[in-house]
PDB file of C-alpha atoms in Angstrom:
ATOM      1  CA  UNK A   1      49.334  99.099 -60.680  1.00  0.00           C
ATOM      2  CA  UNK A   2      46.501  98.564 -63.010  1.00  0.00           C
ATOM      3  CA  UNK A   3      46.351  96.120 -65.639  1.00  0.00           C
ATOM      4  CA  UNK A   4      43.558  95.948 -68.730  1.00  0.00           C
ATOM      5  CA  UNK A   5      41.563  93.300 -70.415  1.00  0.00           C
ATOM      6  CA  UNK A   6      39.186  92.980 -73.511  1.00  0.00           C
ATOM      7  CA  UNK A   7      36.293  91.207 -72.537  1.00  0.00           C
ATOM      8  CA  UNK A   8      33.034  90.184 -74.267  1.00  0.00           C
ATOM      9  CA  UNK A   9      29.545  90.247 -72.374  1.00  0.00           C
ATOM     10  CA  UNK A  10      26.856  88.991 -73.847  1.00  0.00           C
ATOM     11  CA  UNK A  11      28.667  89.960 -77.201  1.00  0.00           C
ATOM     12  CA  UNK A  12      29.353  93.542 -75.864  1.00  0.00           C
ATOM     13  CA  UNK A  13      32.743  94.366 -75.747  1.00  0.00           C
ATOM     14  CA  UNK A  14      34.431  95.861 -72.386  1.00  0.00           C
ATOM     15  CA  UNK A  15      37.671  97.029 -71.123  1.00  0.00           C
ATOM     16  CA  UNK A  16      38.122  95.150 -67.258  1.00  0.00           C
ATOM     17  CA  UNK A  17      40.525  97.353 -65.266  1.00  0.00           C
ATOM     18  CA  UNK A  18      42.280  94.912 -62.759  1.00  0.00           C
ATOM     19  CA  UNK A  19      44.178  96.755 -59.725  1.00  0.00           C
ATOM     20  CA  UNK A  20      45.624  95.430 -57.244  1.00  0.00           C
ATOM     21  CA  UNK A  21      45.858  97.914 -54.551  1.00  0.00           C
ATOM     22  CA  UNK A  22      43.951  98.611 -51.335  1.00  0.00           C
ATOM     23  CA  UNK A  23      40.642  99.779 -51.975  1.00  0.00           C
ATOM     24  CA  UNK A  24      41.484 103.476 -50.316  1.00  0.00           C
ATOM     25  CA  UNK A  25      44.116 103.943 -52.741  1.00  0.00           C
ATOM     26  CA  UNK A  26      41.461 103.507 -55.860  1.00  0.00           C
ATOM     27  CA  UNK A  27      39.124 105.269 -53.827  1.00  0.00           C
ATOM     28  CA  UNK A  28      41.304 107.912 -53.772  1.00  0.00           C
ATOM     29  CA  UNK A  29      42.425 107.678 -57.353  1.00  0.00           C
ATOM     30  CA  UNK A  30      38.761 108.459 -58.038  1.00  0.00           C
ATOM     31  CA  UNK A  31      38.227 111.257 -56.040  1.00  0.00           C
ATOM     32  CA  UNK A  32      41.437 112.752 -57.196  1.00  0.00           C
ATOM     33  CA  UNK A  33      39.998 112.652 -60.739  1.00  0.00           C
ATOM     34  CA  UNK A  34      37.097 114.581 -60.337  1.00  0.00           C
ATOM     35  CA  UNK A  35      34.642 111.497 -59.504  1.00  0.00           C
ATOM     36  CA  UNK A  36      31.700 111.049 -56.832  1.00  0.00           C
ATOM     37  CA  UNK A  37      31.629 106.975 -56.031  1.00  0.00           C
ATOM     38  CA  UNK A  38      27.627 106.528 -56.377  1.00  0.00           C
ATOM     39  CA  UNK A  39      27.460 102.853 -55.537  1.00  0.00           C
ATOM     40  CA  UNK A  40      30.032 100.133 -54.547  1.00  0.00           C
ATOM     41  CA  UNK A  41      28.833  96.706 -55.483  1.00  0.00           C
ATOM     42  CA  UNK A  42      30.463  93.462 -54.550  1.00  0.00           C
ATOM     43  CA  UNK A  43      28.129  90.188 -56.313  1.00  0.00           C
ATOM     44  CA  UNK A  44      28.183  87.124 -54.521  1.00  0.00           C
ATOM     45  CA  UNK A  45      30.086  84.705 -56.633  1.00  0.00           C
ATOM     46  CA  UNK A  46      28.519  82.330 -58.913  1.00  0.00           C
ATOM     47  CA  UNK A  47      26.615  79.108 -58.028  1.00  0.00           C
ATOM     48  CA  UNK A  48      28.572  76.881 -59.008  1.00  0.00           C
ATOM     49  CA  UNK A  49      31.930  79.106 -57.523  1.00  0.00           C
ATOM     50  CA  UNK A  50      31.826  76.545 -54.104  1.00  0.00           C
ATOM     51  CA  UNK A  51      32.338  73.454 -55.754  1.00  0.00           C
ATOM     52  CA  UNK A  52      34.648  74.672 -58.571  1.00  0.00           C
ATOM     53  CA  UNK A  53      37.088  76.761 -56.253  1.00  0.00           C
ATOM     54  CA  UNK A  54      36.119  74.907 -53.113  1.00  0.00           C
ATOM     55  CA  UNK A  55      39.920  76.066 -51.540  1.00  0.00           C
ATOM     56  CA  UNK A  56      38.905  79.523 -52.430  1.00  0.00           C
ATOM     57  CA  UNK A  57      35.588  79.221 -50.531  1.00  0.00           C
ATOM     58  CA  UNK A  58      37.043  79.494 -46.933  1.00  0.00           C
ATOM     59  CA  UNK A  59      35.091  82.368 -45.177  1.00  0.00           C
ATOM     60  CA  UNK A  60      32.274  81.708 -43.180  1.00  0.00           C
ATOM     61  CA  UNK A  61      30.007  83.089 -45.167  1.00  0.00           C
ATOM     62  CA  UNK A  62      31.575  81.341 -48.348  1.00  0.00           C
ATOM     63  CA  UNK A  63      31.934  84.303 -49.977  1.00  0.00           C
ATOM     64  CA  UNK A  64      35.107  85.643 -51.387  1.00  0.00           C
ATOM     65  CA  UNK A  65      36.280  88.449 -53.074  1.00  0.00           C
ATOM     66  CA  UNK A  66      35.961  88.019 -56.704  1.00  0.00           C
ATOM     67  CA  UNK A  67      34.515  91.745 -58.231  1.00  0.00           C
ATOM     68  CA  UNK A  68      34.068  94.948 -56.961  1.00  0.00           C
ATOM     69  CA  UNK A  69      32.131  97.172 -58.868  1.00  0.00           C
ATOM     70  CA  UNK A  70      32.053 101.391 -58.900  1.00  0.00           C
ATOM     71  CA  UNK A  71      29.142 103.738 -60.107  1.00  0.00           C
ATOM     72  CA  UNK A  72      30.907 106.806 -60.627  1.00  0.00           C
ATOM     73  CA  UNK A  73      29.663 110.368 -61.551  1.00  0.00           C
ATOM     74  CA  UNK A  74      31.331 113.387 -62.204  1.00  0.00           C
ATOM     75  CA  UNK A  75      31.785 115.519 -58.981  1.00  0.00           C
TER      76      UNK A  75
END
């Protein structure tokens, strides 16, 4: 199931595409499509993100997973 949201960057508008499924499904989703994934990106979250969400900062590498971004071209 996806789910959309207006956002504004940097007073650019964009459409955020929130799914929550397991990353093969979407990989496959984007395959199935007619897409080549180019690049996977996952940022580390903000600097401030510890102290803010410090029960969300449990790994041991304090990371957690906020984004993940996909480069896609057409196969």
């Amino acid at each position: 199931m996806a789910r959309n949201s207006r956002r504004y960057f940097d007073g650019q508008p964009a459409v955020l595409t929130y799914w929550h499924r397991p990353l093969h499904a979407i990989a496959n989703e984007f395959t199935a499509a007619g897409f080549r994934i180019a690049v996977v990106s996952e940022p580390p979250p903000a600097p401030g993100a510890r102290k803010a969400f410090p029960d969300l900062m449990t790994s041991p590498s304090g990371f957690i997973l906020c984004f993940l971004f996909f480069v896609l071209e057409a196969a």
